[in-house]
Amino acid sequence: MNIQSCVEVCNEWDIVSARQLGRNMAKELGFGNVDQARITTAISELARNIYLYAGNGKICIEAAEKMGKRGLKIIATDNGPGIKDIRKVMEDGYTTSGGLGAGLPGVKRLMDEFMIDSVVGSGTEIIATKWLR
Amino acid sequence: MSDRDLIIDRYKDLLKTYLKGKSETALYKGQQFSRKLIEQQISPDDVLSDHVSVLHELFPDMSEELKDSFDFLLEVMIGYGFAYREHQSLRTRQRQLESEIEVAASMQQTLLMSDVPTVDGLDIGVKSVPAKKMNGDYFNFVKDHKSVSIAVADIIGKGIPAALCMSMIKYAMDSLPEQRMQPNLLLENLNRVVEQNVHPNMFITMLYGLYDTDLHEFYYAGAGHEPGFFYRASEDRFEDMFAKGLVLGVSRQTRYKEYQLRVNLGDMIILLSDGVTECRTSKGFIERDEIVDLIRAHMHKPAQEVVESVFNELERLQEFELRDDFTLIILKRKV
């Protein structure tokens, strides 16, 4: 059974809590320093998106398992405005916050698996997983 | 052993060598090694993390604070890794775009390029070179049993939008065969097409002429196009070939005037785009007189060699960097 831990995100400090949660889990699972830093960066980005564009939502972290692989799964959900053109936000260079290489395509590259689901007017869910090597 | 382990091992060796001798050779090797890292698309945060693990191995007695400080540095460097990966993916995309433009450009060539006709009694030379991948200049010849018509056009603006617009001009002209013999009417019709179909901030200049190969008369009209030259052999003199007329696409009511020139043996009609006269050299814009001098220096040669020579010379003067599309056409009466 997977235990899931969640952090509500509604202000900038919650981003730090979400990172902390992710880092603890990553350490526990045995991720090295670089992967820990990548996972927390991915969490930062996802949490920032929630904070900036949805207002509030939550980040949940859980241990994942698939075909003998172990990993960490980040689930970011919000009830914000949703994303009209997902293809566009997944394009490199498209960013509303002026970040370099950041944004969703950056998160996708930091992680091993990435899934996004968004409905305009009702919210967005992003699931990103990193497997232990 | 994985590639990754090999790289860490190699890094460790290089670092050890350097720490031992602090030689320039070792540093040079490090620099060469970085090329290999870039080739294998290893991002800066990975290199840092390798460096840290090698340090742990070489100096197990490092203080905890020092160790922790590397965690902090790593966190900072993750952002660079982010940017690096985006750069990689943008580069791939740029390559894709470039090859797509390549395909579009060659398609434009096939669609637009007109063959230079062989006309009895006339020696024709043409040189048209785009500044970027796609040509915003356009020329077209249509020949029948007693005449040959020539159009030279230039879109204000260059690159892909200009090229797309050019295709429209070509098809519009193809659909106006009845006006082919009357340059001013052809421009008036074309002007209406452009005015209706092209974005208001895009303009087209054109010179359209008809050479009567029986009578050796040249009828032409111009729409704001760079004036050509007429070489009168009897006086050994170049004249500007002015043709008054508003650029295409400004106003639906524009009227154009038809001009007529009697072409004698040895006379030359020289048509060009502003890419020829707007050549910028280290001394500033090139003067029309200088173009005339260039043509004069080569005019004893066949027309095609003249336009090639003028182009080569201007290309050299601009240090091989074309800023605008270049089109130069010479018609010389030889019989």
mmCIF file with all atom_site columns, N, CA, C and O in Angstrom, chain B residues 14-61:
data_model
loop_
_atom_site.group_PDB
_atom_site.id
_atom_site.type_symbol
_atom_site.label_atom_id
_atom_site.label_alt_id
_atom_site.label_comp_id
_atom_site.label_asym_id
_atom_site.label_entity_id
_atom_site.label_seq_id
_atom_site.pdbx_PDB_ins_code
_atom_site.Cartn_x
_atom_site.Cartn_y
_atom_site.Cartn_z
_atom_site.occupancy
_atom_site.B_iso_or_equiv
_atom_site.pdbx_formal_charge
_atom_site.auth_seq_id
_atom_site.auth_comp_id
_atom_site.auth_asym_id
_atom_site.auth_atom_id
_atom_site.pdbx_PDB_model_num
ATOM 1   N N  . LEU B 1 14 ? 41.819 12.710 -14.318 1.00 0.00 ? 14 LEU B N  1
ATOM 2   C CA . LEU B 1 14 ? 42.258 14.029 -14.766 1.00 0.00 ? 14 LEU B CA 1
ATOM 3   C C  . LEU B 1 14 ? 42.441 14.974 -13.592 1.00 0.00 ? 14 LEU B C  1
ATOM 4   O O  . LEU B 1 14 ? 43.413 15.725 -13.510 1.00 0.00 ? 14 LEU B O  1
ATOM 5   N N  . LEU B 1 15 ? 41.471 14.914 -12.666 1.00 0.00 ? 15 LEU B N  1
ATOM 6   C CA . LEU B 1 15 ? 41.533 15.798 -11.507 1.00 0.00 ? 15 LEU B CA 1
ATOM 7   C C  . LEU B 1 15 ? 42.752 15.477 -10.648 1.00 0.00 ? 15 LEU B C  1
ATOM 8   O O  . LEU B 1 15 ? 43.486 16.369 -10.205 1.00 0.00 ? 15 LEU B O  1
ATOM 9   N N  . LYS B 1 16 ? 42.991 14.176 -10.448 1.00 0.00 ? 16 LYS B N  1
ATOM 10  C CA . LYS B 1 16 ? 44.140 13.747 -9.634  1.00 0.00 ? 16 LYS B CA 1
ATOM 11  C C  . LYS B 1 16 ? 45.435 14.244 -10.255 1.00 0.00 ? 16 LYS B C  1
ATOM 12  O O  . LYS B 1 16 ? 46.300 14.785 -9.568  1.00 0.00 ? 16 LYS B O  1
ATOM 13  N N  . THR B 1 17 ? 45.560 14.028 -11.571 1.00 0.00 ? 17 THR B N  1
ATOM 14  C CA . THR B 1 17 ? 46.766 14.469 -12.265 1.00 0.00 ? 17 THR B CA 1
ATOM 15  C C  . THR B 1 17 ? 46.988 15.952 -12.050 1.00 0.00 ? 17 THR B C  1
ATOM 16  O O  . THR B 1 17 ? 48.105 16.414 -11.796 1.00 0.00 ? 17 THR B O  1
ATOM 17  N N  . TYR B 1 18 ? 45.904 16.692 -12.171 1.00 0.00 ? 18 TYR B N  1
ATOM 18  C CA . TYR B 1 18 ? 46.035 18.134 -12.023 1.00 0.00 ? 18 TYR B CA 1
ATOM 19  C C  . TYR B 1 18 ? 46.461 18.505 -10.603 1.00 0.00 ? 18 TYR B C  1
ATOM 20  O O  . TYR B 1 18 ? 47.360 19.317 -10.393 1.00 0.00 ? 18 TYR B O  1
ATOM 21  N N  . LEU B 1 19 ? 45.814 17.858 -9.616  1.00 0.00 ? 19 LEU B N  1
ATOM 22  C CA . LEU B 1 19 ? 46.116 18.207 -8.224  1.00 0.00 ? 19 LEU B CA 1
ATOM 23  C C  . LEU B 1 19 ? 47.567 17.883 -7.885  1.00 0.00 ? 19 LEU B C  1
ATOM 24  O O  . LEU B 1 19 ? 48.199 18.575 -7.094  1.00 0.00 ? 19 LEU B O  1
ATOM 25  N N  . LYS B 1 20 ? 48.086 16.832 -8.537  1.00 0.00 ? 20 LYS B N  1
ATOM 26  C CA . LYS B 1 20 ? 49.466 16.446 -8.269  1.00 0.00 ? 20 LYS B CA 1
ATOM 27  C C  . LYS B 1 20 ? 50.445 17.470 -8.841  1.00 0.00 ? 20 LYS B C  1
ATOM 28  O O  . LYS B 1 20 ? 51.306 17.974 -8.148  1.00 0.00 ? 20 LYS B O  1
ATOM 29  N N  . GLY B 1 21 ? 50.310 17.763 -10.140 1.00 0.00 ? 21 GLY B N  1
ATOM 30  C CA . GLY B 1 21 ? 51.332 18.576 -10.801 1.00 0.00 ? 21 GLY B CA 1
ATOM 31  C C  . GLY B 1 21 ? 50.935 20.016 -11.066 1.00 0.00 ? 21 GLY B C  1
ATOM 32  O O  . GLY B 1 21 ? 51.783 20.844 -11.359 1.00 0.00 ? 21 GLY B O  1
ATOM 33  N N  . LYS B 1 22 ? 49.645 20.330 -10.995 1.00 0.00 ? 22 LYS B N  1
ATOM 34  C CA . LYS B 1 22 ? 49.102 21.663 -11.324 1.00 0.00 ? 22 LYS B CA 1
ATOM 35  C C  . LYS B 1 22 ? 49.646 22.162 -12.665 1.00 0.00 ? 22 LYS B C  1
ATOM 36  O O  . LYS B 1 22 ? 49.990 23.332 -12.814 1.00 0.00 ? 22 LYS B O  1
ATOM 37  N N  . SER B 1 23 ? 49.760 21.250 -13.615 1.00 0.00 ? 23 SER B N  1
ATOM 38  C CA . SER B 1 23 ? 50.368 21.649 -14.890 1.00 0.00 ? 23 SER B CA 1
ATOM 39  C C  . SER B 1 23 ? 49.318 22.161 -15.866 1.00 0.00 ? 23 SER B C  1
ATOM 40  O O  . SER B 1 23 ? 48.143 21.823 -15.779 1.00 0.00 ? 23 SER B O  1
ATOM 41  N N  . GLU B 1 24 ? 49.806 22.969 -16.802 1.00 0.00 ? 24 GLU B N  1
ATOM 42  C CA . GLU B 1 24 ? 48.935 23.493 -17.849 1.00 0.00 ? 24 GLU B CA 1
ATOM 43  C C  . GLU B 1 24 ? 48.416 22.349 -18.724 1.00 0.00 ? 24 GLU B C  1
ATOM 44  O O  . GLU B 1 24 ? 47.285 22.373 -19.188 1.00 0.00 ? 24 GLU B O  1
ATOM 45  N N  . THR B 1 25 ? 49.261 21.331 -18.919 1.00 0.00 ? 25 THR B N  1
ATOM 46  C CA . THR B 1 25 ? 48.852 20.178 -19.713 1.00 0.00 ? 25 THR B CA 1
ATOM 47  C C  . THR B 1 25 ? 47.590 19.542 -19.127 1.00 0.00 ? 25 THR B C  1
ATOM 48  O O  . THR B 1 25 ? 46.650 19.206 -19.846 1.00 0.00 ? 25 THR B O  1
ATOM 49  N N  . ALA B 1 26 ? 47.591 19.398 -17.825 1.00 0.00 ? 26 ALA B N  1
ATOM 50  C CA . ALA B 1 26 ? 46.439 18.767 -17.176 1.00 0.00 ? 26 ALA B CA 1
ATOM 51  C C  . ALA B 1 26 ? 45.185 19.627 -17.366 1.00 0.00 ? 26 ALA B C  1
ATOM 52  O O  . ALA B 1 26 ? 44.096 19.104 -17.603 1.00 0.00 ? 26 ALA B O  1
ATOM 53  N N  . LEU B 1 27 ? 45.378 20.935 -17.288 1.00 0.00 ? 27 LEU B N  1
ATOM 54  C CA . LEU B 1 27 ? 44.234 21.827 -17.492 1.00 0.00 ? 27 LEU B CA 1
ATOM 55  C C  . LEU B 1 27 ? 43.726 21.725 -18.925 1.00 0.00 ? 27 LEU B C  1
ATOM 56  O O  . LEU B 1 27 ? 42.523 21.686 -19.182 1.00 0.00 ? 27 LEU B O  1
ATOM 57  N N  . TYR B 1 28 ? 44.679 21.651 -19.852 1.00 0.00 ? 28 TYR B N  1
ATOM 58  C CA . TYR B 1 28 ? 44.309 21.519 -21.265 1.00 0.00 ? 28 TYR B CA 1
ATOM 59  C C  . TYR B 1 28 ? 43.493 20.244 -21.466 1.00 0.00 ? 28 TYR B C  1
ATOM 60  O O  . TYR B 1 28 ? 42.488 20.231 -22.178 1.00 0.00 ? 28 TYR B O  1
ATOM 61  N N  . LYS B 1 29 ? 43.927 19.178 -20.791 1.00 0.00 ? 29 LYS B N  1
ATOM 62  C CA . LYS B 1 29 ? 43.181 17.919 -20.905 1.00 0.00 ? 29 LYS B CA 1
ATOM 63  C C  . LYS B 1 29 ? 41.772 18.069 -20.350 1.00 0.00 ? 29 LYS B C  1
ATOM 64  O O  . LYS B 1 29 ? 40.821 17.492 -20.865 1.00 0.00 ? 29 LYS B O  1
ATOM 65  N N  . GLY B 1 30 ? 41.689 18.841 -19.276 1.00 0.00 ? 30 GLY B N  1
ATOM 66  C CA . GLY B 1 30 ? 40.372 19.087 -18.692 1.00 0.00 ? 30 GLY B CA 1
ATOM 67  C C  . GLY B 1 30 ? 39.466 19.811 -19.678 1.00 0.00 ? 30 GLY B C  1
ATOM 68  O O  . GLY B 1 30 ? 38.292 19.487 -19.833 1.00 0.00 ? 30 GLY B O  1
ATOM 69  N N  . GLN B 1 31 ? 40.055 20.761 -20.376 1.00 0.00 ? 31 GLN B N  1
ATOM 70  C CA . GLN B 1 31 ? 39.269 21.514 -21.355 1.00 0.00 ? 31 GLN B CA 1
ATOM 71  C C  . GLN B 1 31 ? 38.798 20.603 -22.471 1.00 0.00 ? 31 GLN B C  1
ATOM 72  O O  . GLN B 1 31 ? 37.649 20.670 -22.912 1.00 0.00 ? 31 GLN B O  1
ATOM 73  N N  . GLN B 1 32 ? 39.699 19.725 -22.921 1.00 0.00 ? 32 GLN B N  1
ATOM 74  C CA . GLN B 1 32 ? 39.302 18.797 -23.979 1.00 0.00 ? 32 GLN B CA 1
ATOM 75  C C  . GLN B 1 32 ? 38.221 17.840 -23.507 1.00 0.00 ? 32 GLN B C  1
ATOM 76  O O  . GLN B 1 32 ? 37.315 17.474 -24.247 1.00 0.00 ? 32 GLN B O  1
ATOM 77  N N  . PHE B 1 33 ? 38.355 17.467 -22.236 1.00 0.00 ? 33 PHE B N  1
ATOM 78  C CA . PHE B 1 33 ? 37.369 16.557 -21.661 1.00 0.00 ? 33 PHE B CA 1
ATOM 79  C C  . PHE B 1 33 ? 35.982 17.198 -21.658 1.00 0.00 ? 33 PHE B C  1
ATOM 80  O O  . PHE B 1 33 ? 34.976 16.531 -21.885 1.00 0.00 ? 33 PHE B O  1
ATOM 81  N N  . SER B 1 34 ? 35.952 18.505 -21.444 1.00 0.00 ? 34 SER B N  1
ATOM 82  C CA . SER B 1 34 ? 34.644 19.171 -21.384 1.00 0.00 ? 34 SER B CA 1
ATOM 83  C C  . SER B 1 34 ? 33.933 19.083 -22.735 1.00 0.00 ? 34 SER B C  1
ATOM 84  O O  . SER B 1 34 ? 32.719 18.988 -22.814 1.00 0.00 ? 34 SER B O  1
ATOM 85  N N  . ARG B 1 35 ? 34.717 19.088 -23.812 1.00 0.00 ? 35 ARG B N  1
ATOM 86  C CA . ARG B 1 35 ? 34.106 18.909 -25.126 1.00 0.00 ? 35 ARG B CA 1
ATOM 87  C C  . ARG B 1 35 ? 33.393 17.577 -25.215 1.00 0.00 ? 35 ARG B C  1
ATOM 88  O O  . ARG B 1 35 ? 32.313 17.454 -25.773 1.00 0.00 ? 35 ARG B O  1
ATOM 89  N N  . LYS B 1 36 ? 34.081 16.563 -24.673 1.00 0.00 ? 36 LYS B N  1
ATOM 90  C CA . LYS B 1 36 ? 33.512 15.225 -24.715 1.00 0.00 ? 36 LYS B CA 1
ATOM 91  C C  . LYS B 1 36 ? 32.215 15.180 -23.907 1.00 0.00 ? 36 LYS B C  1
ATOM 92  O O  . LYS B 1 36 ? 31.237 14.558 -24.310 1.00 0.00 ? 36 LYS B O  1
ATOM 93  N N  . LEU B 1 37 ? 32.242 15.879 -22.767 1.00 0.00 ? 37 LEU B N  1
ATOM 94  C CA . LEU B 1 37 ? 31.038 15.920 -21.930 1.00 0.00 ? 37 LEU B CA 1
ATOM 95  C C  . LEU B 1 37 ? 29.885 16.563 -22.693 1.00 0.00 ? 37 LEU B C  1
ATOM 96  O O  . LEU B 1 37 ? 28.746 16.089 -22.657 1.00 0.00 ? 37 LEU B O  1
ATOM 97  N N  . ILE B 1 38 ? 30.197 17.654 -23.379 1.00 0.00 ? 38 ILE B N  1
ATOM 98  C CA . ILE B 1 38 ? 29.151 18.352 -24.125 1.00 0.00 ? 38 ILE B CA 1
ATOM 99  C C  . ILE B 1 38 ? 28.634 17.476 -25.249 1.00 0.00 ? 38 ILE B C  1
ATOM 100 O O  . ILE B 1 38 ? 27.432 17.382 -25.484 1.00 0.00 ? 38 ILE B O  1
ATOM 101 N N  . GLU B 1 39 ? 29.571 16.797 -25.927 1.00 0.00 ? 39 GLU B N  1
ATOM 102 C CA . GLU B 1 39 ? 29.165 15.873 -26.989 1.00 0.00 ? 39 GLU B CA 1
ATOM 103 C C  . GLU B 1 39 ? 28.172 14.850 -26.478 1.00 0.00 ? 39 GLU B C  1
ATOM 104 O O  . GLU B 1 39 ? 27.213 14.505 -27.143 1.00 0.00 ? 39 GLU B O  1
ATOM 105 N N  . GLN B 1 40 ? 28.440 14.338 -25.277 1.00 0.00 ? 40 GLN B N  1
ATOM 106 C CA . GLN B 1 40 ? 27.564 13.300 -24.719 1.00 0.00 ? 40 GLN B CA 1
ATOM 107 C C  . GLN B 1 40 ? 26.378 13.903 -23.987 1.00 0.00 ? 40 GLN B C  1
ATOM 108 O O  . GLN B 1 40 ? 25.656 13.205 -23.285 1.00 0.00 ? 40 GLN B O  1
ATOM 109 N N  . GLN B 1 41 ? 26.188 15.218 -24.157 1.00 0.00 ? 41 GLN B N  1
ATOM 110 C CA . GLN B 1 41 ? 25.048 15.918 -23.589 1.00 0.00 ? 41 GLN B CA 1
ATOM 111 C C  . GLN B 1 41 ? 24.935 15.756 -22.084 1.00 0.00 ? 41 GLN B C  1
ATOM 112 O O  . GLN B 1 41 ? 23.860 15.529 -21.543 1.00 0.00 ? 41 GLN B O  1
ATOM 113 N N  . ILE B 1 42 ? 26.073 15.842 -21.421 1.00 0.00 ? 42 ILE B N  1
ATOM 114 C CA . ILE B 1 42 ? 26.048 15.770 -19.963 1.00 0.00 ? 42 ILE B CA 1
ATOM 115 C C  . ILE B 1 42 ? 25.912 17.186 -19.429 1.00 0.00 ? 42 ILE B C  1
ATOM 116 O O  . ILE B 1 42 ? 26.684 18.076 -19.791 1.00 0.00 ? 42 ILE B O  1
ATOM 117 N N  . SER B 1 43 ? 24.914 17.387 -18.594 1.00 0.00 ? 43 SER B N  1
ATOM 118 C CA . SER B 1 43 ? 24.600 18.761 -18.217 1.00 0.00 ? 43 SER B CA 1
ATOM 119 C C  . SER B 1 43 ? 25.479 19.214 -17.042 1.00 0.00 ? 43 SER B C  1
ATOM 120 O O  . SER B 1 43 ? 26.051 18.400 -16.325 1.00 0.00 ? 43 SER B O  1
ATOM 121 N N  . PRO B 1 44 ? 25.603 20.540 -16.860 1.00 0.00 ? 44 PRO B N  1
ATOM 122 C CA . PRO B 1 44 ? 26.525 21.076 -15.860 1.00 0.00 ? 44 PRO B CA 1
ATOM 123 C C  . PRO B 1 44 ? 26.267 20.570 -14.435 1.00 0.00 ? 44 PRO B C  1
ATOM 124 O O  . PRO B 1 44 ? 27.217 20.354 -13.672 1.00 0.00 ? 44 PRO B O  1
ATOM 125 N N  . ASP B 1 45 ? 24.990 20.360 -14.097 1.00 0.00 ? 45 ASP B N  1
ATOM 126 C CA . ASP B 1 45 ? 24.726 19.880 -12.731 1.00 0.00 ? 45 ASP B CA 1
ATOM 127 C C  . ASP B 1 45 ? 25.248 18.453 -12.536 1.00 0.00 ? 45 ASP B C  1
ATOM 128 O O  . ASP B 1 45 ? 25.686 18.090 -11.445 1.00 0.00 ? 45 ASP B O  1
ATOM 129 N N  . ASP B 1 46 ? 25.235 17.669 -13.627 1.00 0.00 ? 46 ASP B N  1
ATOM 130 C CA . ASP B 1 46 ? 25.800 16.324 -13.538 1.00 0.00 ? 46 ASP B CA 1
ATOM 131 C C  . ASP B 1 46 ? 27.312 16.370 -13.312 1.00 0.00 ? 46 ASP B C  1
ATOM 132 O O  . ASP B 1 46 ? 27.857 15.597 -12.531 1.00 0.00 ? 46 ASP B O  1
ATOM 133 N N  . VAL B 1 47 ? 27.961 17.298 -14.013 1.00 0.00 ? 47 VAL B N  1
ATOM 134 C CA . VAL B 1 47 ? 29.408 17.418 -13.870 1.00 0.00 ? 47 VAL B CA 1
ATOM 135 C C  . VAL B 1 47 ? 29.749 17.799 -12.427 1.00 0.00 ? 47 VAL B C  1
ATOM 136 O O  . VAL B 1 47 ? 30.640 17.228 -11.807 1.00 0.00 ? 47 VAL B O  1
ATOM 137 N N  . LEU B 1 48 ? 28.970 18.748 -11.908 1.00 0.00 ? 48 LEU B N  1
ATOM 138 C CA . LEU B 1 48 ? 29.215 19.167 -10.529 1.00 0.00 ? 48 LEU B CA 1
ATOM 139 C C  . LEU B 1 48 ? 29.053 17.976 -9.578  1.00 0.00 ? 48 LEU B C  1
ATOM 140 O O  . LEU B 1 48 ? 29.876 17.762 -8.688  1.00 0.00 ? 48 LEU B O  1
ATOM 141 N N  . SER B 1 49 ? 28.007 17.206 -9.812  1.00 0.00 ? 49 SER B N  1
ATOM 142 C CA . SER B 1 49 ? 27.756 16.098 -8.893  1.00 0.00 ? 49 SER B CA 1
ATOM 143 C C  . SER B 1 49 ? 28.872 15.060 -8.986  1.00 0.00 ? 49 SER B C  1
ATOM 144 O O  . SER B 1 49 ? 29.292 14.479 -7.977  1.00 0.00 ? 49 SER B O  1
ATOM 145 N N  . ASP B 1 50 ? 29.406 14.848 -10.219 1.00 0.00 ? 50 ASP B N  1
ATOM 146 C CA . ASP B 1 50 ? 30.548 13.946 -10.365 1.00 0.00 ? 50 ASP B CA 1
ATOM 147 C C  . ASP B 1 50 ? 31.754 14.492 -9.615  1.00 0.00 ? 50 ASP B C  1
ATOM 148 O O  . ASP B 1 50 ? 32.466 13.758 -8.933  1.00 0.00 ? 50 ASP B O  1
ATOM 149 N N  . HIS B 1 51 ? 31.950 15.781 -9.762  1.00 0.00 ? 51 HIS B N  1
ATOM 150 C CA . HIS B 1 51 ? 33.079 16.419 -9.088  1.00 0.00 ? 51 HIS B CA 1
ATOM 151 C C  . HIS B 1 51 ? 32.985 16.200 -7.571  1.00 0.00 ? 51 HIS B C  1
ATOM 152 O O  . HIS B 1 51 ? 33.959 15.838 -6.920  1.00 0.00 ? 51 HIS B O  1
ATOM 153 N N  . VAL B 1 52 ? 31.780 16.398 -7.052  1.00 0.00 ? 52 VAL B N  1
ATOM 154 C CA . VAL B 1 52 ? 31.588 16.239 -5.612  1.00 0.00 ? 52 VAL B CA 1
ATOM 155 C C  . VAL B 1 52 ? 31.855 14.804 -5.186  1.00 0.00 ? 52 VAL B C  1
ATOM 156 O O  . VAL B 1 52 ? 32.550 14.549 -4.188  1.00 0.00 ? 52 VAL B O  1
ATOM 157 N N  . SER B 1 53 ? 31.366 13.826 -5.976  1.00 0.00 ? 53 SER B N  1
ATOM 158 C CA . SER B 1 53 ? 31.581 12.451 -5.525  1.00 0.00 ? 53 SER B CA 1
ATOM 159 C C  . SER B 1 53 ? 33.059 12.073 -5.610  1.00 0.00 ? 53 SER B C  1
ATOM 160 O O  . SER B 1 53 ? 33.544 11.289 -4.781  1.00 0.00 ? 53 SER B O  1
ATOM 161 N N  . VAL B 1 54 ? 33.757 12.642 -6.601  1.00 0.00 ? 54 VAL B N  1
ATOM 162 C CA . VAL B 1 54 ? 35.195 12.384 -6.662  1.00 0.00 ? 54 VAL B CA 1
ATOM 163 C C  . VAL B 1 54 ? 35.897 13.009 -5.448  1.00 0.00 ? 54 VAL B C  1
ATOM 164 O O  . VAL B 1 54 ? 36.774 12.401 -4.833  1.00 0.00 ? 54 VAL B O  1
ATOM 165 N N  . LEU B 1 55 ? 35.471 14.214 -5.074  1.00 0.00 ? 55 LEU B N  1
ATOM 166 C CA . LEU B 1 55 ? 36.054 14.867 -3.896  1.00 0.00 ? 55 LEU B CA 1
ATOM 167 C C  . LEU B 1 55 ? 35.859 14.028 -2.635  1.00 0.00 ? 55 LEU B C  1
ATOM 168 O O  . LEU B 1 55 ? 36.778 13.862 -1.838  1.00 0.00 ? 55 LEU B O  1
ATOM 169 N N  . HIS B 1 56 ? 34.650 13.490 -2.510  1.00 0.00 ? 56 HIS B N  1
ATOM 170 C CA . HIS B 1 56 ? 34.367 12.646 -1.346  1.00 0.00 ? 56 HIS B CA 1
ATOM 171 C C  . HIS B 1 56 ? 35.346 11.484 -1.270  1.00 0.00 ? 56 HIS B C  1
ATOM 172 O O  . HIS B 1 56 ? 35.794 11.089 -0.197  1.00 0.00 ? 56 HIS B O  1
ATOM 173 N N  . GLU B 1 57 ? 35.651 10.952 -2.473  1.00 0.00 ? 57 GLU B N  1
ATOM 174 C CA . GLU B 1 57 ? 36.540 9.806  -2.525  1.00 0.00 ? 57 GLU B CA 1
ATOM 175 C C  . GLU B 1 57 ? 37.974 10.206 -2.210  1.00 0.00 ? 57 GLU B C  1
ATOM 176 O O  . GLU B 1 57 ? 38.675 9.512  -1.481  1.00 0.00 ? 57 GLU B O  1
ATOM 177 N N  . LEU B 1 58 ? 38.398 11.330 -2.806  1.00 0.00 ? 58 LEU B N  1
ATOM 178 C CA . LEU B 1 58 ? 39.798 11.741 -2.638  1.00 0.00 ? 58 LEU B CA 1
ATOM 179 C C  . LEU B 1 58 ? 40.076 12.339 -1.266  1.00 0.00 ? 58 LEU B C  1
ATOM 180 O O  . LEU B 1 58 ? 41.174 12.211 -0.732  1.00 0.00 ? 58 LEU B O  1
ATOM 181 N N  . PHE B 1 59 ? 39.078 13.013 -0.733  1.00 0.00 ? 59 PHE B N  1
ATOM 182 C CA . PHE B 1 59 ? 39.284 13.679 0.563   1.00 0.00 ? 59 PHE B CA 1
ATOM 183 C C  . PHE B 1 59 ? 38.192 13.286 1.549   1.00 0.00 ? 59 PHE B C  1
ATOM 184 O O  . PHE B 1 59 ? 37.301 14.079 1.829   1.00 0.00 ? 59 PHE B O  1
ATOM 185 N N  . PRO B 1 60 ? 38.266 12.068 2.059   1.00 0.00 ? 60 PRO B N  1
ATOM 186 C CA . PRO B 1 60 ? 37.200 11.615 2.960   1.00 0.00 ? 60 PRO B CA 1
ATOM 187 C C  . PRO B 1 60 ? 37.109 12.465 4.226   1.00 0.00 ? 60 PRO B C  1
ATOM 188 O O  . PRO B 1 60 ? 36.092 12.451 4.911   1.00 0.00 ? 60 PRO B O  1
ATOM 189 N N  . ASP B 1 61 ? 38.154 13.215 4.507   1.00 0.00 ? 61 ASP B N  1
ATOM 190 C CA . ASP B 1 61 ? 38.144 13.988 5.755   1.00 0.00 ? 61 ASP B CA 1
ATOM 191 C C  . ASP B 1 61 ? 37.579 15.396 5.597   1.00 0.00 ? 61 ASP B C  1
ATOM 192 O O  . ASP B 1 61 ? 37.728 16.211 6.519   1.00 0.00 ? 61 ASP B O  1
#
